[in-house]
Short mmCIF file of C-alpha atoms and ligand atoms in Angstrom, two decimals:
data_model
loop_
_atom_site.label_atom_id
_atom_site.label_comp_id
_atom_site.label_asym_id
_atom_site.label_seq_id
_atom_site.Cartn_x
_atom_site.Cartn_y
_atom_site.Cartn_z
CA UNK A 1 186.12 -258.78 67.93
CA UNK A 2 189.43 -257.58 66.24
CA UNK A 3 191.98 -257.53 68.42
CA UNK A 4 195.36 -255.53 68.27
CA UNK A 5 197.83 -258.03 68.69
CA UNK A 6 200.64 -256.30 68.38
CA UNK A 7 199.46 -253.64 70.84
CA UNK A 8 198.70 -256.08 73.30
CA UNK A 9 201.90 -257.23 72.49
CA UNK A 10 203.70 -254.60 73.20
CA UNK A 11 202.08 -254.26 76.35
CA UNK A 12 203.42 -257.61 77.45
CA UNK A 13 206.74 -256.87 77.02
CA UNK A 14 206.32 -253.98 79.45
CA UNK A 15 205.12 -256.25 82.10
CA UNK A 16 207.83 -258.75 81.14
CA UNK A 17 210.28 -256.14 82.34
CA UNK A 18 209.21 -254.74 85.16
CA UNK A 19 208.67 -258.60 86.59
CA UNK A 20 212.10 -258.90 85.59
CA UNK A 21 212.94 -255.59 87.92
CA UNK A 22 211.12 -257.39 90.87
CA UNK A 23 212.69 -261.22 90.10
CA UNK A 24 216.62 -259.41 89.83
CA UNK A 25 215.88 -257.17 92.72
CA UNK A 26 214.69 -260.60 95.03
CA UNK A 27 217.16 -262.49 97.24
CA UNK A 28 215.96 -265.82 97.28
CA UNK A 29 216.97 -268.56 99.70
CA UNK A 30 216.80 -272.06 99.00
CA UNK A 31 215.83 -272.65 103.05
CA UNK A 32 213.57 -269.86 103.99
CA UNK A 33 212.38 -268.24 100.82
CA UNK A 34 208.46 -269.89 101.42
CA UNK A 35 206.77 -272.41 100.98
CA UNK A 36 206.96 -276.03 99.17
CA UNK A 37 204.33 -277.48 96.86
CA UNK A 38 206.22 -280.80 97.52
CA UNK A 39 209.91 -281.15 98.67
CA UNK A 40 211.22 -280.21 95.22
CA UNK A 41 208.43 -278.09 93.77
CA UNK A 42 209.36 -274.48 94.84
CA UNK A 43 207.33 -271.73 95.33
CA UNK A 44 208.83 -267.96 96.53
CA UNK A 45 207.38 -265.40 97.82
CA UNK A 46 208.96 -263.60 94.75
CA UNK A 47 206.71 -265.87 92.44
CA UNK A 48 203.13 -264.93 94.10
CA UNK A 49 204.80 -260.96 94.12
CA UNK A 50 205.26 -261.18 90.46
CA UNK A 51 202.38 -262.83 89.44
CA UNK A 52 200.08 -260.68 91.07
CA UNK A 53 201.96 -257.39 89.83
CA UNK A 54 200.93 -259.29 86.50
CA UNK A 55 197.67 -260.01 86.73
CA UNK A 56 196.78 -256.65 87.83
CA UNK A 57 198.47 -254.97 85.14
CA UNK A 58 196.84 -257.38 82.58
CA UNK A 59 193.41 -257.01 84.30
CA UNK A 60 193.07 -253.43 84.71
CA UNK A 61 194.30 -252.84 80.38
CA UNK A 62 192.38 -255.99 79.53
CA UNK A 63 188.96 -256.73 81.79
CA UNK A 64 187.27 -259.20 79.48
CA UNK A 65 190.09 -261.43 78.98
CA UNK A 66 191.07 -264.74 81.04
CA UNK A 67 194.02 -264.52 83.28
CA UNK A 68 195.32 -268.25 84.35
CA UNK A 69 198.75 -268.24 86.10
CA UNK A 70 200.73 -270.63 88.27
CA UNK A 71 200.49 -269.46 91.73
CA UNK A 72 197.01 -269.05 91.65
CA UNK A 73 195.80 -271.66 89.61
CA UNK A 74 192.94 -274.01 91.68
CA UNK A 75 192.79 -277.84 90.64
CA UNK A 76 189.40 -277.99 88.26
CA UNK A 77 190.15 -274.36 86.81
CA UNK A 78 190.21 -274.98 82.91
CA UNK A 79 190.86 -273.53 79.85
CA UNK A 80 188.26 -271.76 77.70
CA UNK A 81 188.41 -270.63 74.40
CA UNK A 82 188.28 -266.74 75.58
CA UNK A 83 191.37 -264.57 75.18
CA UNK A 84 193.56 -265.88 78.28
CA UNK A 85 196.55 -264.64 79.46
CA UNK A 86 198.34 -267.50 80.91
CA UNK A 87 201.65 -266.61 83.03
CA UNK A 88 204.39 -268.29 85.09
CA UNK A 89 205.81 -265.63 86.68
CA UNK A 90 209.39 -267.36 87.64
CA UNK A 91 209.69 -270.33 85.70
CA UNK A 92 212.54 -272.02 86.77
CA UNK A 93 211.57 -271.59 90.33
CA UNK A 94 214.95 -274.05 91.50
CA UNK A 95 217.26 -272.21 89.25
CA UNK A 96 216.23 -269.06 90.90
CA UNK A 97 216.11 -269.85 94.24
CA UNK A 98 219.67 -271.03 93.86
CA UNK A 99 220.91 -268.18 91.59
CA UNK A 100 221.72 -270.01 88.54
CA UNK A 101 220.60 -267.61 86.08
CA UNK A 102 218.48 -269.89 83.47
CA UNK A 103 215.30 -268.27 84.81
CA UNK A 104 212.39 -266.59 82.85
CA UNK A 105 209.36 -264.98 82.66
CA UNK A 106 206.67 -266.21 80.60
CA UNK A 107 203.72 -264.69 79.43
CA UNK A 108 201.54 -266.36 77.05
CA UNK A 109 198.09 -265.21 75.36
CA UNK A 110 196.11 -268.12 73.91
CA UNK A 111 192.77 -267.32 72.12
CA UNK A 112 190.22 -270.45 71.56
CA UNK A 113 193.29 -272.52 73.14
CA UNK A 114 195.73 -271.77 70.57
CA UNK A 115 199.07 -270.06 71.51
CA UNK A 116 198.68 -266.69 69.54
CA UNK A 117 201.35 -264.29 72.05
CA UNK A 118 204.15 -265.59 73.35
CA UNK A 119 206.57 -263.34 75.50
CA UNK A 120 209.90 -264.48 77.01
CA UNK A 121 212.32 -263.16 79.48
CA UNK A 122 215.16 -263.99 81.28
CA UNK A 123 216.14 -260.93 83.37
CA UNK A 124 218.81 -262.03 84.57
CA UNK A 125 220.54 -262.24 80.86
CA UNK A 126 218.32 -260.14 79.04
CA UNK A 127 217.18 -262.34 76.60
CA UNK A 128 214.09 -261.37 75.24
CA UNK A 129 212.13 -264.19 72.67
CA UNK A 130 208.85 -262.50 71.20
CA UNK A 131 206.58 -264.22 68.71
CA UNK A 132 202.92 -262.86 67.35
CA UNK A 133 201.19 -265.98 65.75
CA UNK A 134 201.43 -265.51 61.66
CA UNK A 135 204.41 -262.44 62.40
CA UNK A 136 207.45 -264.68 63.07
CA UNK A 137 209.56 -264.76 65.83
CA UNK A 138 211.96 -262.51 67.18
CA UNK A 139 215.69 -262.11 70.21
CA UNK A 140 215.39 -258.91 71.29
CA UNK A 141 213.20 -258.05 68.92
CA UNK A 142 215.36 -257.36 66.30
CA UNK A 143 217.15 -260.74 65.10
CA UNK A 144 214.64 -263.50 63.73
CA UNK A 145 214.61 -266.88 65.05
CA UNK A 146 216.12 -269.63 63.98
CA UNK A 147 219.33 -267.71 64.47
CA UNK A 148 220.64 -269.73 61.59
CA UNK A 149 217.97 -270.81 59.24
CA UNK A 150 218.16 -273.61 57.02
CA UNK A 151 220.02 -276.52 58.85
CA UNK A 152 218.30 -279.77 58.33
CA UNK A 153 218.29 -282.12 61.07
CA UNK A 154 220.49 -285.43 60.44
CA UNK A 155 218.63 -287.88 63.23
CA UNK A 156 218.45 -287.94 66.30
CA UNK A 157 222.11 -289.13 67.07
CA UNK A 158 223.36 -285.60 65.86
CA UNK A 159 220.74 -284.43 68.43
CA UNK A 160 221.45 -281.91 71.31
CA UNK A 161 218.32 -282.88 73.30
CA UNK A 162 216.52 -281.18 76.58
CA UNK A 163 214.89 -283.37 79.09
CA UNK A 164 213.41 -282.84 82.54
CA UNK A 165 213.51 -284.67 85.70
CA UNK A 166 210.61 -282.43 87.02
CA UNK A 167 209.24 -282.60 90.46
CA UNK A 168 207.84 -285.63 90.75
CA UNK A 169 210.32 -288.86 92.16
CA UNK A 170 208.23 -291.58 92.00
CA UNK A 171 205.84 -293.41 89.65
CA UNK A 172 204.81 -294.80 86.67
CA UNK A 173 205.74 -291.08 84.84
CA UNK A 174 209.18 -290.71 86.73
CA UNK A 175 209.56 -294.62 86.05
CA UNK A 176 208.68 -293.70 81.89
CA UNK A 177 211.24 -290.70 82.11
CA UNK A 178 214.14 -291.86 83.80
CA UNK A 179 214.24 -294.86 81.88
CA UNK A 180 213.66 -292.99 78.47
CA UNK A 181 216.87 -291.05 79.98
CA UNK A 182 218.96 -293.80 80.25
CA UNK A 183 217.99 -295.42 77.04
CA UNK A 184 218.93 -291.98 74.91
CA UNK A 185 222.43 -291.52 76.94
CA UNK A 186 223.73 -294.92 76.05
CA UNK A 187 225.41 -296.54 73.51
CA UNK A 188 223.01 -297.97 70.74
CA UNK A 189 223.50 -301.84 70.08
CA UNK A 190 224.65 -300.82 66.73
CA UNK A 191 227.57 -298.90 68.23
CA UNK A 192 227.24 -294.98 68.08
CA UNK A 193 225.55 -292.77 70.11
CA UNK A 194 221.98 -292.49 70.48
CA UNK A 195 221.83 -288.60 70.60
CA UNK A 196 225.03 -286.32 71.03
CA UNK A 197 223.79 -285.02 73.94
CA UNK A 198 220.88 -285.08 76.63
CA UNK A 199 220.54 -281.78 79.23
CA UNK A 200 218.55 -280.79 81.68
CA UNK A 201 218.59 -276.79 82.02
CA UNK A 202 215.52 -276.08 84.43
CA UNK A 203 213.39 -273.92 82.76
CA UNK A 204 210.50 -275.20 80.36
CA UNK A 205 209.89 -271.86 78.89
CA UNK A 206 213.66 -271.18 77.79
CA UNK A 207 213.85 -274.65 76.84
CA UNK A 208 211.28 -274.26 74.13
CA UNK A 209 213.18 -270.98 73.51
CA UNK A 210 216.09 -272.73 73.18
CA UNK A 211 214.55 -274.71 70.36
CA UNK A 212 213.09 -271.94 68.98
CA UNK A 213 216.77 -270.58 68.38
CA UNK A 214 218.38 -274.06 67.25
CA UNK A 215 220.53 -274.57 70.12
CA UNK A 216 218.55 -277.48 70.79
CA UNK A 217 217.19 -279.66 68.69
CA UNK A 218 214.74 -281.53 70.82
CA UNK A 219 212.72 -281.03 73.86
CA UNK A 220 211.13 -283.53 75.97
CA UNK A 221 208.81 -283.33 78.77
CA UNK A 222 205.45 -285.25 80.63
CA UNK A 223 204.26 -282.92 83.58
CA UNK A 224 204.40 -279.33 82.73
CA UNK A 225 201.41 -276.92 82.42
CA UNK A 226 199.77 -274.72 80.06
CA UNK A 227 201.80 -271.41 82.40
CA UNK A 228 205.77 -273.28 81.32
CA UNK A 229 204.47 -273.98 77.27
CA UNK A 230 202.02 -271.79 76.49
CA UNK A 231 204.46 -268.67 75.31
CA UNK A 232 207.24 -270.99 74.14
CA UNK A 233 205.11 -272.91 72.05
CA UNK A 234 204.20 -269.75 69.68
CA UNK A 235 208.00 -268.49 69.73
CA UNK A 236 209.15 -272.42 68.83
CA UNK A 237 206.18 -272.86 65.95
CA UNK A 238 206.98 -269.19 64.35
CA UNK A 239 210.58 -269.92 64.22
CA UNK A 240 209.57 -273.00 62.24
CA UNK A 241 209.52 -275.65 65.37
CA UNK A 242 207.31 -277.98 65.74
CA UNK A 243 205.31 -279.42 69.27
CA UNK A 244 203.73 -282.67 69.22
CA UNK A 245 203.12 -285.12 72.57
CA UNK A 246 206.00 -286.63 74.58
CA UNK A 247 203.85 -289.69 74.30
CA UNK A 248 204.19 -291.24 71.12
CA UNK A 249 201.63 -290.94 68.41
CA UNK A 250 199.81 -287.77 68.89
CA UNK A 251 201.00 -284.78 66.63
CA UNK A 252 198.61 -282.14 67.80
CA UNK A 253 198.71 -281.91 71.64
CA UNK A 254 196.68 -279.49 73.53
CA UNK A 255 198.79 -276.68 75.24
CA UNK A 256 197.15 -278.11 78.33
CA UNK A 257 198.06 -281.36 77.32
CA UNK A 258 200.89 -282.14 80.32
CA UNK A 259 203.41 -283.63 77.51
CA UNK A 260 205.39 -282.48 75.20
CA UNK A 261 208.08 -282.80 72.22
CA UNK A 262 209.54 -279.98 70.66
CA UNK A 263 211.54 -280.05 67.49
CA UNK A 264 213.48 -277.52 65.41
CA UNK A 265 212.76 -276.47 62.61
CA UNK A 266 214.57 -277.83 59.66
CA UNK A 267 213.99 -280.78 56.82
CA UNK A 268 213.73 -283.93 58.92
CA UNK A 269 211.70 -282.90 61.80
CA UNK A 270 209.41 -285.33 61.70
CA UNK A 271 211.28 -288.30 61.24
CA UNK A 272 213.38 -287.18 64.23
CA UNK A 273 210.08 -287.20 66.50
CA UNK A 274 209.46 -290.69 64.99
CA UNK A 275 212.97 -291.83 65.75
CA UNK A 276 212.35 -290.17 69.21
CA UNK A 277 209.16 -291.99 70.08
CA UNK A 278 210.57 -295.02 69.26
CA UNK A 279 212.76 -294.76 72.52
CA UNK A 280 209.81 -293.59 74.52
CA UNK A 281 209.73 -296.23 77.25
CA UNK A 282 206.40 -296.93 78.13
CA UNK A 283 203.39 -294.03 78.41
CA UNK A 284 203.16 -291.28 80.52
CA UNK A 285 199.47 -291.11 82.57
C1 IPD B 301 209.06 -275.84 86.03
C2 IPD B 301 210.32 -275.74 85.21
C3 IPD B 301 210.96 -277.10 85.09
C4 IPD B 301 210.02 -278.11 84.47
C5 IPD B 301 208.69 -278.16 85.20
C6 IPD B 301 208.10 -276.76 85.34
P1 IPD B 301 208.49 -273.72 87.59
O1 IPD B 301 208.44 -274.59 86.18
O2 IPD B 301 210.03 -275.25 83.93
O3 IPD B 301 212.08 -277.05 84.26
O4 IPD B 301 210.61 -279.37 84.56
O5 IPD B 301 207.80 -278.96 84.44
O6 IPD B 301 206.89 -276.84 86.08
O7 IPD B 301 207.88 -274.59 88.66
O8 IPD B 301 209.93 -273.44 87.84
O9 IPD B 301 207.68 -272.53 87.29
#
């Protein structure tokens, strides 16, 4: 089967924005805006709303493919290698319920499990990040990503570097994370710092994004799902990024692999993910 890509595309986009028109239009509460997955794992009403304005959309152009998105996504449902849309309608649920405007839509097609479409939108900035697998990646759809090609990276002390917390407060993974955290924000024993600075911005998708443009230089994460990376992994690899596993030694995760590293592109990449892992402390489950 050939598929149009860039008609399909194209199509996304338009559902990107009119999510966008529902997740703007929303007045979120942090109190009574729905119901919890956990104390700190949001869900709004304004995330089911969206997602199921998406689906439908996507079903009714597309009936054969796959549709896997957050809000309705039952433990045991899997991946296959058929066309699948895979969406998180509000990702940065937190941000958004508190109106901090690092929130985004993201709308992913993988086909036989690789990242091939990747659409994302922050409607509350307008930022649009587009990327076709093989076709490069786009803001807006006019400037291409990196927004300024041809830095090399110089180690992971000159490193602006994402992490986050995510929802879960206790365990061996929080345990793994928090004291990877505190290992990268201090001093090394050499002197110097061990990366110029460590963030924590609340959305997975704009964080890969983020890296996509070179803002960022490194993203870290154990815990997210296929719905937060899926999208942002085909903008970050078409603007020359690279995604390997937050756990160190694996260079070709899964996009429903849980963990992940993303580096910009630029000479160096790799030996920053090698400096990186070497600060890992311990392995994530
Ligand atoms: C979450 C955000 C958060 C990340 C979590 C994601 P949600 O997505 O991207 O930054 O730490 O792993 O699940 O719940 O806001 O859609």
């Amino acid at each position: 089967e050939d598929l149009n890509l860039k008609e399909i595309h194209d199509f996304m986009i338009s559902i990107a924005h009119k999510a966008g028109e529902m997740i703007t239009a929303a007045h979120p509460t942090t109190g009574a805006a729905g119901s919890k997955k956990n104390s700190v794992d949001l869900v709004t009403e304004t995330d089911r709303a969206v997602e199921a304005l998406v689906s439908t959309s996507l079903r009714e152009k597309y009936p054969t493919f796959s549709f896997m998105g957050e809000e309705t996504y039952k433990p045991g449902d899997t991946l296959t290698p058929a066309p699948t849309f895979i969406c998180d309608p509000i990702d940065g649920t937190t941000n958004f319920v508190h109106r901090y405007p690092y929130v985004s839509i993201s709308l992913g097609l993988a086909i036989n499990l690789i990242p091939t479409i990747g659409i994302v939108y922050n409607p509350f900035t307008k930022e649009l990040y587009t990327a076709i697998k093989g076709q490069g990646a786009y803001l807006d759809q006019t400037t291409r990503l990196p927004l300024a090609p041809g830095r090399p990276l110089e180690g992971l002390s000159s490193c602006q570097v994402a992490v986050e917390w995510g929802s879960d407060r206790s365990g061996n993974d929080f345990a793994v994370k928090s004291q990877t955290f505190s290992k990268l924000a201090a001093t090394k024993e050499s002197g110097g710092a061990m990366v110029h600075s460590l963030r924590s911005f609340g959305s997975a998708a704009l964080n890969l994004c983020g890296v996509a443009a070179g803002g960022l230089d490194v993203y870290w994460e154990a815990g997210c799902w296929a719905w937060d990376v899926c999208a942002g992994w085909v903008i970050l690899q078409e603007a020359g990024g690279i995604i390997v596993d937050a756990n160190p030694g694996n260079w070709e995760p899964r996009v429903d692999g849980r963990r992940y590293m993303a580096v910009r592109g630029g000479d160096g990449q790799r030996q920053v993910v090698e400096e990186f892992w070497s600060h890992v402390q311990g392995n994530f489950e």
